[in-house]
XYZ file of C-alpha atoms in Angstrom:
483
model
C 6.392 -70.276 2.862
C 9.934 -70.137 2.713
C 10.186 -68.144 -0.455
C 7.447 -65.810 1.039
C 10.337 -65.170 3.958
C 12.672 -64.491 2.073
C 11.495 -61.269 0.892
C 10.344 -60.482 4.077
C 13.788 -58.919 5.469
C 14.559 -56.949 1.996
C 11.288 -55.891 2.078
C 10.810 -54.506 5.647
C 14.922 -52.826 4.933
C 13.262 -51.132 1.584
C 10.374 -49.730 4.147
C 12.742 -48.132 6.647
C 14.988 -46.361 4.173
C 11.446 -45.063 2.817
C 10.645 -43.962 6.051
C 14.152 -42.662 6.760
C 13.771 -40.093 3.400
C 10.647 -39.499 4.291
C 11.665 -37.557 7.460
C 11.547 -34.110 6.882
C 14.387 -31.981 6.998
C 14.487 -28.349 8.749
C 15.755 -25.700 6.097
C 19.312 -23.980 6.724
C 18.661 -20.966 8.179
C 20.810 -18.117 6.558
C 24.085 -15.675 7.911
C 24.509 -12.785 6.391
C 27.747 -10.297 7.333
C 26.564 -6.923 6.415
C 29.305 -3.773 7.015
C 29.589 -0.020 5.480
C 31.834 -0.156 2.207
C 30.873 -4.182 1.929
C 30.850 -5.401 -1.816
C 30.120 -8.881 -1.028
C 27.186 -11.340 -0.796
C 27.028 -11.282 2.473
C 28.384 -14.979 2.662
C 31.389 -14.079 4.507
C 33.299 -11.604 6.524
C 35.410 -10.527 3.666
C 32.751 -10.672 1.234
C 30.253 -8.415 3.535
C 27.350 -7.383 2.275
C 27.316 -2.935 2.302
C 24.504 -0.532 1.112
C 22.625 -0.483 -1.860
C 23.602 1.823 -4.516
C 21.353 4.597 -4.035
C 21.782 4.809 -0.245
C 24.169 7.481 -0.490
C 21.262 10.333 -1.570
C 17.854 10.835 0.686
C 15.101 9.478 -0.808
C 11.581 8.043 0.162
C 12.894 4.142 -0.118
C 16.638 5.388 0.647
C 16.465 3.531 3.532
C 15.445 0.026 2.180
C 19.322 0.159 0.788
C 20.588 0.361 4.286
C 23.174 -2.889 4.654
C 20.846 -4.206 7.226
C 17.801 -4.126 5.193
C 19.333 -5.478 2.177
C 20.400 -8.441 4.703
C 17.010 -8.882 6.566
C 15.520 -9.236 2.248
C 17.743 -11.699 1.799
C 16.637 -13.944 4.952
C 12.946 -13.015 4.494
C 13.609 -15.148 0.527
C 14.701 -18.286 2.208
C 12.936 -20.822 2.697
C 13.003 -20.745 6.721
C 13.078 -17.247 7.119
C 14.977 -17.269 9.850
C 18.904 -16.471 10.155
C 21.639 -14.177 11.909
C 22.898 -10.927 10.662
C 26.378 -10.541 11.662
C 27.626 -6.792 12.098
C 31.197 -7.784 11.346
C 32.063 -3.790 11.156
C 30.917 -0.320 11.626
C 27.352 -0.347 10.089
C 25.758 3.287 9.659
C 22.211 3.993 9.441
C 21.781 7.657 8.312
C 18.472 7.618 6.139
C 14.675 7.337 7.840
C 11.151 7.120 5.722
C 11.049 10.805 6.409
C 12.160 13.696 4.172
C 14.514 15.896 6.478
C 11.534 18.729 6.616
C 9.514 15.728 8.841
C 12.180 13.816 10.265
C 13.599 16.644 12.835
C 11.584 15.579 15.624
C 11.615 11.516 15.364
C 12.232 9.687 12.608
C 11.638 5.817 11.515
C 14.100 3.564 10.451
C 12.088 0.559 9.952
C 13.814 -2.796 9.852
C 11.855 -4.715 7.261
C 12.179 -7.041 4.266
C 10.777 -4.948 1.829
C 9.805 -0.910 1.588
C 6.430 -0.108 3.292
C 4.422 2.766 2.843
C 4.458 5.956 5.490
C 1.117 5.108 6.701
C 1.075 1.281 6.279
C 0.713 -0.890 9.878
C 2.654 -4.318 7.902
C 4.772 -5.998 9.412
C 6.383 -9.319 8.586
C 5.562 -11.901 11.269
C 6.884 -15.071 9.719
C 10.514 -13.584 9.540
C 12.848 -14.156 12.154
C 16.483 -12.294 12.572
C 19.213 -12.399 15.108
C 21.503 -9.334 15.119
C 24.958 -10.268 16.515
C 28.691 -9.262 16.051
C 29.611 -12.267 17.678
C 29.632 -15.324 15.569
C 31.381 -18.291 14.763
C 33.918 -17.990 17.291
C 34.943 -14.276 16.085
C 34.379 -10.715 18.215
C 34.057 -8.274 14.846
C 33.673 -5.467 17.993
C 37.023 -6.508 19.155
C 38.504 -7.554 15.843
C 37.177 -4.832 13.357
C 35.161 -1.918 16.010
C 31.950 -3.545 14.690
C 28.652 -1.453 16.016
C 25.086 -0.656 14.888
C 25.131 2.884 14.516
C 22.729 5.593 14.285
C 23.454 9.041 12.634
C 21.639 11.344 14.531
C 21.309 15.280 13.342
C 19.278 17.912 13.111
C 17.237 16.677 10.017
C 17.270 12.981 10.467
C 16.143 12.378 14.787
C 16.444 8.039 13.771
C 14.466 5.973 15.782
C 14.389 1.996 15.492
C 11.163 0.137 14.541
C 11.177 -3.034 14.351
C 8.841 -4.681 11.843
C 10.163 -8.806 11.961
C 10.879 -10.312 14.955
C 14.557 -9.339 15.910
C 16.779 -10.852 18.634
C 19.917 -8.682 19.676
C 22.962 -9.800 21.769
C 26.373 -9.224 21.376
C 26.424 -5.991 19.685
C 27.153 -1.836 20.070
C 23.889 0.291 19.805
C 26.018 3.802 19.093
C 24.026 6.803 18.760
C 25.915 9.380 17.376
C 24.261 13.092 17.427
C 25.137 16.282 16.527
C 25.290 18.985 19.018
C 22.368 20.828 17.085
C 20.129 17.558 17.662
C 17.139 18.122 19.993
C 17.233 16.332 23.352
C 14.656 17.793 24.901
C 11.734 16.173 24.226
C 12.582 12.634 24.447
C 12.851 11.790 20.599
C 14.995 8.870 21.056
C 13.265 5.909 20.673
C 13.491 2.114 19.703
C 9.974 0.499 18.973
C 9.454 -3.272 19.162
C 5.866 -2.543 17.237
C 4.268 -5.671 18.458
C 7.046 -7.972 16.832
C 8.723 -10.490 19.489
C 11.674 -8.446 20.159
C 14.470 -9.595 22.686
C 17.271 -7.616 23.801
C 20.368 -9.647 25.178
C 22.251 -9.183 27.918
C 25.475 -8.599 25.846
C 23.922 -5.238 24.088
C 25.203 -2.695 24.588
C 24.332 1.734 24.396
C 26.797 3.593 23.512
C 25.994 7.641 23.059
C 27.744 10.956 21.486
C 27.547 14.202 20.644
C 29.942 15.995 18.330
C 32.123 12.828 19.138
C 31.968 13.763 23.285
C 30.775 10.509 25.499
C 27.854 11.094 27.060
C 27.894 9.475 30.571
C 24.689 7.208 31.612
C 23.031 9.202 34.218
C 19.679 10.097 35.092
C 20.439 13.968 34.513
C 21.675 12.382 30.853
C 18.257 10.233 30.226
C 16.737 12.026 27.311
C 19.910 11.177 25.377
C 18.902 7.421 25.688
C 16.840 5.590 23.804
C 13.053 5.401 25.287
C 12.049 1.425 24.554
C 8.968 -0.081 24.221
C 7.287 -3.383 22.849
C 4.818 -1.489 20.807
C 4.565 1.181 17.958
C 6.576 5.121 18.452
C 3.446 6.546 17.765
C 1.340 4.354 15.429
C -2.415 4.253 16.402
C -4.201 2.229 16.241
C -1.591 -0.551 16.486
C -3.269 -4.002 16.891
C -0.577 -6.117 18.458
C -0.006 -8.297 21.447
C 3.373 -6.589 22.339
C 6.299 -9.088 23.538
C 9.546 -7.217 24.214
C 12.547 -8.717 26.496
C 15.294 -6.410 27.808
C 17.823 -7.940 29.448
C 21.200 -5.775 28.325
C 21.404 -1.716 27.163
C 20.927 1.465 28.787
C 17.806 2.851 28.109
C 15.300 6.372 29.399
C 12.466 5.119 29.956
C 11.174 0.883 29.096
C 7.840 -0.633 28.967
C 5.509 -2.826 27.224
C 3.253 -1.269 25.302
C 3.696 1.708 22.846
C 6.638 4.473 23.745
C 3.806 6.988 22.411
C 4.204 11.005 23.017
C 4.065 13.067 26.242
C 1.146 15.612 26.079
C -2.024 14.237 26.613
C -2.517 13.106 23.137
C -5.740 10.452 22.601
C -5.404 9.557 18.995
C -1.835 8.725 19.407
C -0.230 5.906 20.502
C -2.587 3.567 20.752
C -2.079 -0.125 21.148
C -5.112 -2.825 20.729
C -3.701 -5.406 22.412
C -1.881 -6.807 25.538
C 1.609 -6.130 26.435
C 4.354 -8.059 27.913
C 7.543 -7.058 29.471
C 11.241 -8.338 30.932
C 13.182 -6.317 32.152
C 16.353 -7.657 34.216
C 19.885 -9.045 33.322
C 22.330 -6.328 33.404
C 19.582 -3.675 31.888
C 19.725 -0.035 32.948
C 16.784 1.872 32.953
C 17.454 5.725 33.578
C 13.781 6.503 33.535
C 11.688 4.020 34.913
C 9.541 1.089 34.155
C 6.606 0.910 32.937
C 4.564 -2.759 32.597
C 2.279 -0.639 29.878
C 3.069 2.403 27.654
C 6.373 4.475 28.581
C 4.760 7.939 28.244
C 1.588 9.199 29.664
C 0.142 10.433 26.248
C -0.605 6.874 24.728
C -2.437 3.998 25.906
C -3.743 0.092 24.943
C -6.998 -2.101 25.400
C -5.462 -5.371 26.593
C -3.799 -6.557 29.797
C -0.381 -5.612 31.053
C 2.154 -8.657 32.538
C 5.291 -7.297 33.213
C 8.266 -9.060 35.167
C 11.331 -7.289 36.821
C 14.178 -10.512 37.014
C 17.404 -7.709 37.480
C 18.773 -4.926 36.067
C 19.108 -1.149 37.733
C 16.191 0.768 37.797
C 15.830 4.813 38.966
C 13.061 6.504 39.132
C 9.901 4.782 39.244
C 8.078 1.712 38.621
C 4.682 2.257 37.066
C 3.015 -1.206 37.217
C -0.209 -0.065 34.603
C 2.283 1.670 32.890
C 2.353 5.605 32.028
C -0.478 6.150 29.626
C -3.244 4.296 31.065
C -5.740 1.786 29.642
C -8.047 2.837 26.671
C -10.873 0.542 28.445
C -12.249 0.022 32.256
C -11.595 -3.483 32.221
C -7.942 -3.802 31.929
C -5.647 -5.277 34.552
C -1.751 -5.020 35.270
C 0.352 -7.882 37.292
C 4.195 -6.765 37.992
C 6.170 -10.273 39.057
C 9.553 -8.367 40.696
C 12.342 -11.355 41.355
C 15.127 -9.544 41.509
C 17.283 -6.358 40.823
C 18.747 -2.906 42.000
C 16.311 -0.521 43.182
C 18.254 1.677 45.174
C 17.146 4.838 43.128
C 13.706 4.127 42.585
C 11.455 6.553 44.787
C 8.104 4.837 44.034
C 6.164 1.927 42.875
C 3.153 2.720 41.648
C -0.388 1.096 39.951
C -0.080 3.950 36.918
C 2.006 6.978 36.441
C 0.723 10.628 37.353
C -0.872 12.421 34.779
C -2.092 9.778 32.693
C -4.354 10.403 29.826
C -6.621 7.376 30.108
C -8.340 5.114 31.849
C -6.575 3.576 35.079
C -5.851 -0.261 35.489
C -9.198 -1.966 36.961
C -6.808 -3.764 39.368
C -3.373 -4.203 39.855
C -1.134 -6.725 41.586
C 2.230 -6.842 42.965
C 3.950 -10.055 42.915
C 7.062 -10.081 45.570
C 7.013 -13.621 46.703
C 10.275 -14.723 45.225
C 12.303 -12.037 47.096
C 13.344 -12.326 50.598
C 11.662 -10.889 53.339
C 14.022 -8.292 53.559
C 13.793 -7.610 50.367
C 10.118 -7.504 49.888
C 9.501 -4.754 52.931
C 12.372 -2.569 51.001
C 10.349 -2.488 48.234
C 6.732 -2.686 50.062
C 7.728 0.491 51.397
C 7.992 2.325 48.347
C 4.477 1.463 47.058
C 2.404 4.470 46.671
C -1.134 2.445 45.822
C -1.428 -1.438 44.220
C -4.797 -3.118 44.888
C -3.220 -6.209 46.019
C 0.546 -7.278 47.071
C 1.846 -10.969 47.128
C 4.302 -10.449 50.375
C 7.616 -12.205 50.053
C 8.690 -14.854 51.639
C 5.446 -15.909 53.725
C 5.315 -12.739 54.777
C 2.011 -11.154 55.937
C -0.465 -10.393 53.234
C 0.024 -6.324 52.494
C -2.780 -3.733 51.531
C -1.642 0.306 50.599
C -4.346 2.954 50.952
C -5.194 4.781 48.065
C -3.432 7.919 48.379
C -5.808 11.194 48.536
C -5.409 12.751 44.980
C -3.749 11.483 41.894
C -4.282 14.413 39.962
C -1.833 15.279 37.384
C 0.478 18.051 37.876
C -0.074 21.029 35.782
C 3.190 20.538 33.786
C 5.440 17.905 32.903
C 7.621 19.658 30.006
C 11.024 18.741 29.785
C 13.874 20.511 30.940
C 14.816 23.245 28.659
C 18.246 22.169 28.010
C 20.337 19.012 28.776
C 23.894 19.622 27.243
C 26.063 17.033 27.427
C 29.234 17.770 30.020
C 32.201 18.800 28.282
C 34.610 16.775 30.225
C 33.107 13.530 28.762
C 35.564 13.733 25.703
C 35.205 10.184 23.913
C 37.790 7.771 23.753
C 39.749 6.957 20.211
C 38.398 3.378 20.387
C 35.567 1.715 20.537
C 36.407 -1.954 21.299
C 34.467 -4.030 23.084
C 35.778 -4.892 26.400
C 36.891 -8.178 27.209
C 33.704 -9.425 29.421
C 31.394 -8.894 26.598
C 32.337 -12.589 24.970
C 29.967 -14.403 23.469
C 27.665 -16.957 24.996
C 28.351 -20.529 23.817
C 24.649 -20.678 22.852
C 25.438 -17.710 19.864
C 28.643 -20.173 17.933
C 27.850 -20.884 14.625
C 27.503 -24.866 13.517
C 30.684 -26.637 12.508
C 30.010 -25.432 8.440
C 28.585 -22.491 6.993
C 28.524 -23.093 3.508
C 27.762 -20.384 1.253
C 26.822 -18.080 4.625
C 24.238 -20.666 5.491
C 24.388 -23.399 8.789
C 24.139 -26.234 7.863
C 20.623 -28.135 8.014
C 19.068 -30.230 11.060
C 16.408 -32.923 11.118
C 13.485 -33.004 12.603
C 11.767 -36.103 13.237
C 8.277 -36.305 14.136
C 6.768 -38.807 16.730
C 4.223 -40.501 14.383
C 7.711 -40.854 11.751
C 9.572 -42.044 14.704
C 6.787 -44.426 16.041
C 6.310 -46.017 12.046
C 10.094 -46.912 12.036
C 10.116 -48.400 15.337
C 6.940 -50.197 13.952
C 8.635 -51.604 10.843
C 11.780 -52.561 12.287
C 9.849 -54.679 15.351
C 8.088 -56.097 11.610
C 11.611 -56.891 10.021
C 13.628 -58.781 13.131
C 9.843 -60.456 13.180
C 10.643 -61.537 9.751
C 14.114 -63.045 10.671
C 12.611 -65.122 13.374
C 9.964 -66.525 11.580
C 12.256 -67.146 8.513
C 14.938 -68.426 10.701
C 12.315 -70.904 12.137
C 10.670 -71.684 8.814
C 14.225 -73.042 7.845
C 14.736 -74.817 10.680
């Protein structure tokens, strides 16, 4: 017996470290700094990754060389697909999928792994990218005028689609347009396209024309970007759409799909639900919308949308603008906060829709004071039921006598920017835009990657606690077999 305890205690210590390498360990997740003019691996500020070779002439996969793309490949081939892209400079996007005789009206720059053909509806769920020029202690907005920008002219309208999951915070969205560049018809768009996309509250829309500041106003809208969780136009898109937008100036926002503004039906379409934030320090010039942002596109799912802050003008359109493309479908708004001191209306759906209205639609205003709650009670025009703030009696609106849609809802012929707008030489960020503590990069960052965490699992955690109770057993009992 006391030969058989004396292996005991080696052999319990041979069982943990077992179980210790056993534990499975999280893979690094990658950084890439990407930059026009970069020559690098991406493994480094000074060794930023640029454009591809061909990037500098149009062609169908030109814009699969765009820095950004190159970067989002290289996180899409590791083995956690998931990392940060760090815009540590000015980073130009120029090139869409679209030949120039297509691409005057909108054009898609798709943010993917790998090229994707004009008609194709992949998209690359299992990829995961955060877009920052904020890492690692360093402001490349501050340090080097770092921005995202977007080289709008009269042959290339770029419009953002999203095709992995993308978080952004920290960053310069700079759309930069020639004065021959339509801005009438609302071409400006950024489209989540069902991916989980987040906008952070440290993102941040900058606009020009011919180099001349355009100033965020509602008379200015059409020169913002519409956003929306779903497809531009795609359709059918099936999707459950999940967009966050808690920083940016933006037209119009919503859910669903941003879609077109005659009464299309094939367009636009999104077969699935859609889900919406809208608050932090987010400026919306042109309304929200819990579904699609224009009234020519629509979806079959269910429409949860939440207001936490942010300014809003114009109105709130609860179903959204489109419509549903079913009879079933139901829209909850949750409002907690914000500015609404330009909205003129809160309604179930937005006139002129060209689908099916929202089978019922609630109003969620309990969080919000009393005060509060009748400010914005007052501007409902019809919502089947209202949850009153603050204990407040239960509220009911009358249906109001027609809905019809107006004969016309063109856009303004022209909307030239003001001329005494000139833009300034810089570009820096200014100095309240620091990064969160949450965004700083892990004490190393060997060869651009963080370094690797552990993750432990409770039935791993419960067999080591198991086998060391076994193993101080072992002591005792050989402790009292020698005694």
């Amino acid at each position: 017996m006391k030969k058989f305890a004396k292996f005991l205690v080696p052999f319990f210590a041979v069982l943990i470290v077992a179980a210790l390498c056993a534990i499975p360990m999280q893979a690094a997740d990658m950084v890439v700094y990407i930059a026009d003019g970069g020559t690098g691996d991406g493994s480094s500020a000074d060794k930023a990754l640029g454009h591809g070779a061909t990037y500098d002439v149009w062609s169908v996969e030109a814009y699969q060389e765009c820095a950004i793309n190159r970067a989002v490949a290289l996180i899409a081939a590791s083995e956690s697909k998931t990392g940060t892209i760090v815009v540590c400079g000015p980073m130009t996007v120029k090139w869409s999928r679209q030949k120039e005789a297509d691409a005057k009206t909108a054009a898609d720059f798709r943010i993917q792994p790998e090229f994707t053909e004009a008609t194709s509806k992949n998209v690359f769920a299992d990829v995961n990218v955060t877009i920052t020029s904020v890492y690692n202690g360093v402001d490349y907005r501050a340090t080097n005028q770092a921005a995202f920008i977007l080289e709008r002219t009269a042959n290339q309208a770029l419009c953002v689609e999203t095709r992995v999951n993308t978080s952004w915070d920290n960053i310069v969205y700079r759309l930069t347009n020639t004065v021959d560049r339509n801005q009438t018809t609302g071409n400006n768009m950024f489209a989540g396209f069902g991916m989980k996309t987040v906008i952070g509250e440290g993102f941040t829309t900058e606009v020009f024309v011919d180099g001349q500041a355009i100033e965020a106003t509602p008379d200015n809208k059409l020169y913002f970007p519409q956003i929306g969780g779903g497809a531009r136009y795609t359709s059918p898109l099936p999707a459950n759409a999940d967009i966050t937008v808690l920083g940016g100036i933006w037209n119009g926002v919503g859910g669903a799909t941003v879609g077109n503004a005659d009464a299309s039906t094939t367009y636009g379409h999104l077969e699935g639900n859609a889900k919406l934030v809208f608050g932090g320090n987010a400026v919306a010039l042109g309304g929200v919308n819990g579904g699609t942002v224009r009234s020519g596109c629509g979806l079959s799912g269910d429409v949860d949308a939440y207001i936490t802050g942010g300014t809003v003008y114009g109105s709130i359109n609860i179903g959204g603008n489109g419509g549903f493309l079913d009879e079933d479908s139901t829209a909850k708004m949750t409002i907690t906060g914000g500015n609404f001191d330009n909205v003129d209306a809160i309604n179930d759906y937005g006139v002129g829709i060209a689908h099916n209205p929202p089978k019922f639609t609630l109003l969620d205003l309990s969080a919000l004071s009393e005060a509060q709650g009748k400010a914005l009670t007052d501007l409902v025009t019809y919502v089947d039921e209202i949850i009153p703030a603050s204990g407040a009696a239960a509220a009911t609106t009358a249906a109001p006598a027609t809905t019809a849609a107006p004969a016309t809802t063109a856009a303004p012929a022209t909307t030239a920017a003001p001329a005494t707008t000139a833009a300034p030489a810089t570009t820096a960020a200014p100095a309240t835009t620091a990064a969160p503590a949450t965004t700083a990069a892990p004490a190393t960052t060997a060869a651009g990657t963080t370094a690797p965490a552990t993750s432990v699992t409770a039935i791993t955690v419960l067999a080591i606690m198991a086998l060391a109770s076994l193993a101080v057993a072992s002591v005792v009992v050989s402790k009292k077999i020698k005694g």
